[in-house]
Coordinates of C-alpha atoms in Angstrom, one line a residue:
X27 CA 2.9 -6.3 33.4
X28 CA 1.0 -8.8 31.2
X29 CA -2.6 -8.6 30.1
X30 CA -3.7 -11.4 32.5
X31 CA -2.1 -9.5 35.5
X32 CA -4.1 -6.4 34.4
X33 CA -7.2 -8.5 34.5
X34 CA -6.4 -9.8 38.0
X35 CA -5.7 -6.2 39.1
X36 CA -8.9 -4.9 37.6
X37 CA -10.9 -7.7 39.3
X38 CA -9.3 -6.9 42.6
X39 CA -10.2 -3.2 42.3
X40 CA -13.7 -4.1 41.2
X41 CA -14.1 -6.3 44.4
X42 CA -12.9 -3.4 46.5
X43 CA -15.2 -0.9 44.8
X44 CA -18.3 -3.2 45.2
X45 CA -17.4 -3.9 48.8
X46 CA -17.1 -0.2 49.6
X47 CA -20.4 0.5 47.8
X48 CA -22.2 -2.1 49.9
X49 CA -20.6 -1.0 53.2
X50 CA -21.0 2.7 52.8
X51 CA -24.2 2.6 50.9
X52 CA -23.8 5.9 49.1
X53 CA -22.7 4.9 45.6
X54 CA -25.1 6.2 42.9
X55 CA -25.7 4.4 39.6
X56 CA -23.8 7.1 37.8
X57 CA -20.9 6.7 40.1
X58 CA -20.9 3.0 39.6
X59 CA -20.9 3.5 35.8
X60 CA -18.0 5.9 36.1
X61 CA -16.0 3.3 38.1
X62 CA -16.8 0.6 35.5
X63 CA -15.6 2.8 32.7
X64 CA -12.4 3.4 34.5
X65 CA -11.9 -0.3 35.0
X66 CA -12.7 -1.1 31.4
X67 CA -10.2 1.6 30.3
X68 CA -7.6 0.0 32.6
X69 CA -7.9 -3.3 30.8
X70 CA -6.8 -1.5 27.6
X71 CA -3.6 -0.1 29.1
X72 CA -0.5 -1.6 27.6
X73 CA 3.1 -1.6 28.8
X74 CA 5.3 -0.9 25.8
X75 CA 8.3 -2.4 27.6
X76 CA 6.5 -5.7 27.9
X77 CA 4.4 -5.9 24.7
X78 CA 3.5 -9.4 23.7
X79 CA 3.6 -10.6 20.1
X80 CA -0.2 -10.8 20.1
X81 CA -0.6 -7.3 21.4
X82 CA 1.9 -6.0 18.8
X83 CA 0.1 -7.7 15.9
X84 CA -3.2 -6.3 17.1
X85 CA -1.9 -2.8 17.3
X86 CA -0.3 -3.2 13.8
X87 CA -3.7 -4.2 12.5
X88 CA -5.3 -1.1 13.9
X89 CA -2.5 1.1 12.5
X90 CA -2.9 -0.5 9.1
X91 CA -6.7 0.1 9.2
X92 CA -6.1 3.8 10.1
X93 CA -3.5 4.3 7.3
X94 CA -6.0 3.3 4.7
X95 CA -9.1 4.9 6.3
X96 CA -7.2 8.2 6.4
X97 CA -6.0 7.9 2.9
X98 CA -2.3 7.8 3.8
X99 CA -1.9 4.8 1.6
X100 CA -3.7 3.7 -1.5
X101 CA -3.5 0.0 -2.3
X102 CA -2.4 -1.1 -5.7
X103 CA -5.1 -3.2 -7.3
X104 CA -3.1 -5.7 -9.3
X105 CA -3.2 -9.1 -7.6
X106 CA -0.4 -10.5 -9.6
X107 CA 2.0 -7.8 -8.5
X108 CA 0.8 -8.0 -4.9
X109 CA 1.3 -11.8 -5.0
X110 CA 4.9 -11.4 -6.3
X111 CA 5.8 -8.9 -3.5
X112 CA 4.2 -11.2 -0.9
X113 CA 6.2 -14.1 -2.3
X114 CA 9.5 -12.2 -1.8
X115 CA 8.4 -10.9 1.6
X116 CA 7.3 -14.3 3.0
X117 CA 10.6 -15.8 1.8
X118 CA 12.5 -13.2 3.8
X119 CA 10.1 -13.4 6.8
X120 CA 10.8 -17.2 7.1
X121 CA 14.5 -16.6 7.5
X122 CA 14.3 -13.5 9.6
X123 CA 15.3 -13.3 13.3
X124 CA 11.6 -13.1 14.1
X125 CA 9.6 -15.5 12.0
X126 CA 7.0 -16.3 14.6
X127 CA 4.6 -13.5 13.8
X128 CA 2.4 -13.1 10.7
X129 CA 3.8 -10.7 8.1
X130 CA 1.7 -8.7 5.7
X131 CA 3.3 -7.2 2.6
X132 CA 1.3 -4.6 0.7
X133 CA 1.9 -2.7 -2.5
X134 CA 1.1 1.0 -2.3
X135 CA 0.0 2.8 -5.4
X136 CA 2.5 5.7 -5.2
X137 CA 5.3 6.6 -7.6
X138 CA 7.6 7.9 -4.9
X139 CA 10.5 5.7 -4.1
X140 CA 9.6 4.7 -0.5
X141 CA 9.0 1.8 1.8
X142 CA 7.6 1.7 5.3
X143 CA 7.1 -0.7 8.1
X144 CA 5.1 -0.6 11.3
X145 CA 4.8 -2.9 14.3
X146 CA 3.2 -6.3 14.1
X147 CA 4.7 -7.4 10.7
X148 CA 3.2 -4.8 8.4
X149 CA 5.4 -3.7 5.4
X150 CA 4.4 -1.3 2.7
X151 CA 6.2 -1.0 -0.7
X152 CA 5.5 1.8 -3.1
X153 CA 5.2 1.0 -6.8
X154 CA 7.8 3.7 -7.4
X155 CA 10.3 1.8 -5.4
X156 CA 9.4 -1.5 -7.2
X157 CA 10.1 0.3 -10.5
X158 CA 13.3 1.9 -9.3
X159 CA 14.8 -1.5 -8.4
X160 CA 16.7 -3.2 -11.3
X161 CA 16.3 -6.7 -10.1
X162 CA 14.6 -8.9 -7.4
X163 CA 17.7 -8.8 -5.2
X164 CA 17.6 -5.0 -5.0
X165 CA 13.9 -5.1 -4.1
X166 CA 14.4 -7.9 -1.6
X167 CA 17.1 -5.9 0.1
X168 CA 14.6 -3.1 0.9
X169 CA 12.1 -5.6 2.2
X170 CA 14.7 -7.3 4.3
X171 CA 15.7 -3.9 5.8
X172 CA 12.1 -3.2 6.7
X173 CA 11.6 -6.7 8.2
X174 CA 14.7 -6.0 10.4
X175 CA 13.0 -2.9 11.9
X176 CA 10.0 -5.1 12.8
X177 CA 12.2 -7.9 14.1
X178 CA 14.1 -5.5 16.3
X179 CA 10.9 -3.7 17.5
X180 CA 12.3 -0.3 16.5
X181 CA 8.8 1.3 16.3
X182 CA 7.9 0.0 19.7
X183 CA 11.2 1.4 21.2
X184 CA 10.7 4.8 19.6
X185 CA 7.2 5.1 20.9
X186 CA 8.3 4.2 24.4
X187 CA 11.1 6.7 24.4
X188 CA 9.1 9.5 22.9
X189 CA 6.1 8.7 25.2
X190 CA 8.4 8.8 28.3
X191 CA 10.2 12.0 27.2
X192 CA 6.9 13.8 26.6
X193 CA 5.1 12.5 29.7
X194 CA 2.5 10.5 27.6
X195 CA 3.1 7.2 29.4
X196 CA 1.9 6.7 32.9
X197 CA 3.3 4.2 35.4
X198 CA 0.8 1.7 34.1
X199 CA 1.4 2.3 30.4
X200 CA -0.6 3.7 27.5
X201 CA -4.1 3.2 26.1
X202 CA -4.3 1.3 22.8
X203 CA -5.8 4.2 20.8
X204 CA -3.0 6.5 22.1
X205 CA -0.4 4.0 20.9
X206 CA -2.0 3.8 17.4
X207 CA -2.1 7.6 17.1
X208 CA 1.5 8.0 18.2
X209 CA 2.6 5.3 15.8
X210 CA 0.9 7.2 12.9
X211 CA 2.7 10.4 13.9
X212 CA 6.1 8.9 14.4
X213 CA 5.9 6.9 11.2
X214 CA 5.6 10.0 9.1
X215 CA 7.3 12.7 11.1
X216 CA 10.2 11.2 12.9
X217 CA 12.8 9.1 10.9
X218 CA 14.6 6.2 12.5
X219 CA 17.8 7.0 14.2
X220 CA 21.1 6.5 12.5
X221 CA 21.9 3.6 14.9
X222 CA 18.6 2.0 14.0
X223 CA 19.2 2.3 10.3
X224 CA 22.7 0.8 10.5
X225 CA 21.4 -2.0 12.6
X226 CA 18.6 -2.7 10.1
X227 CA 21.2 -2.6 7.3
X228 CA 23.3 -5.3 9.0
X229 CA 20.3 -7.5 10.1
X230 CA 18.7 -7.1 6.6
X231 CA 21.9 -8.1 4.9
X232 CA 22.3 -11.2 7.0
X233 CA 18.7 -12.1 6.3
X234 CA 19.1 -11.4 2.6
X235 CA 21.9 -13.9 2.4
X236 CA 20.1 -16.5 4.5
X237 CA 17.1 -16.3 2.1
X238 CA 19.4 -17.1 -0.8
X239 CA 19.6 -13.6 -2.4
X240 CA 22.8 -12.1 -3.7
X241 CA 24.0 -9.5 -1.3
X242 CA 25.1 -7.2 -4.1
X243 CA 21.5 -6.2 -4.4
X244 CA 21.6 -4.2 -1.2
X245 CA 24.7 -2.4 -2.1
X246 CA 23.8 -1.6 -5.7
X247 CA 20.3 -0.3 -4.7
X248 CA 21.7 2.1 -2.1
X249 CA 24.4 3.3 -4.5
X250 CA 21.7 3.9 -7.1
X251 CA 19.6 6.0 -4.8
X252 CA 22.6 8.0 -3.7
X253 CA 23.5 8.8 -7.3
X254 CA 20.1 10.1 -8.2
X255 CA 20.3 13.8 -9.1
X256 CA 17.8 16.5 -8.1
X257 CA 15.5 16.2 -5.1
X258 CA 16.3 13.2 -2.9
X259 CA 13.9 10.3 -3.2
X260 CA 11.3 9.9 -0.4
X261 CA 13.1 6.8 0.7
X262 CA 16.2 8.8 1.6
X263 CA 14.3 11.3 3.7
X264 CA 12.8 8.6 5.9
X265 CA 15.9 6.4 5.7
X266 CA 18.9 8.7 5.9
X267 CA 21.5 7.4 3.5
X268 CA 25.2 8.1 3.9
X269 CA 28.3 6.8 2.3
X270 CA 29.3 5.4 5.6
X271 CA 26.3 3.0 5.4
X272 CA 27.3 1.8 2.0
X273 CA 30.9 1.4 3.0
X274 CA 29.9 -0.5 6.1
X275 CA 27.9 -2.9 3.9
X276 CA 30.7 -3.4 1.5
X277 CA 33.1 -4.2 4.3
X278 CA 30.6 -6.8 5.6
X279 CA 30.5 -8.8 2.4
X280 CA 33.6 -10.8 1.3
X281 CA 34.1 -9.9 -2.4
X282 CA 33.9 -13.6 -3.5
X283 CA 30.3 -13.8 -2.1
X284 CA 29.0 -10.5 -3.4
X285 CA 27.3 -11.9 -6.5
X286 CA 26.5 -15.4 -5.2
X287 CA 22.7 -16.0 -4.8
X288 CA 19.4 -15.3 -6.5
X289 CA 17.7 -12.2 -7.8
X290 CA 20.3 -10.6 -10.2
X291 CA 18.4 -11.4 -13.4
X292 CA 17.0 -8.0 -14.4
X293 CA 15.1 -9.3 -17.4
X294 CA 13.3 -11.9 -15.3
X295 CA 12.4 -9.1 -12.8
X296 CA 11.1 -6.9 -15.6
X297 CA 8.9 -9.7 -16.8
X298 CA 7.5 -10.2 -13.3
X299 CA 6.6 -6.5 -12.8
X300 CA 6.5 -5.1 -16.3
X301 CA 3.1 -6.4 -17.2
X302 CA 1.6 -5.3 -13.9
X303 CA 3.0 -1.8 -13.7
X304 CA 3.9 -0.9 -17.4
X305 CA 3.7 2.9 -16.7
X306 CA 6.5 2.8 -14.1
X307 CA 9.4 1.7 -16.2

């Protein structure tokens, strides 16, 4: 049910309430105020199964605000680095399967190798991941993967499924603030399913190629992460990595096209990020 239909429904209820109040003549000011609060709350109810682009972007903005207010993320202050990441992200957003929403790409001041995306086009890239990438194609492959989660509305689907299983969603839907809180919890505590990750790999790879990047970047970055010794990088804990995923990607790319495209110049990449984050390399 769309927002306009909720408005019509709320207006109808208000008419009934006011008519009943006039007819019976027993409604107190406190009672009327209570009814008005319920009606206003009803206007904030959202059906996750029928979420509009505008609603999703608005929720993403609220989630983004909460992430920084709570100190979950700390923005990296260098505007040149932020501009470079936004340049890559917007290039991929334009060729994605969902280019009609605004995308926001933000650099997070965190040495852990991680990336994160939430609904409404918000993507977060840790400085640690930027440093771990050898070239722009590798970094672009991660951003393309995160855009794929947004394009496929994976966060929205997860919230709907969890909300239904835990009885948090009524027949009408969920309150906006409840959706924001659930998105915060799921984003940090519940990794994407293996099916979602494989799908994001495939969608991200196709987008990477459409944007003109060499597909070898996605394969080499995953292989690099898998080879890392010691504790698994943060990126692997939130994005379960298996040899099957790497093999699936390799099978999807004809060998003659593996290195065709932009972004494989490691020296050029170092120049773009080396001056901005010299301590990371």
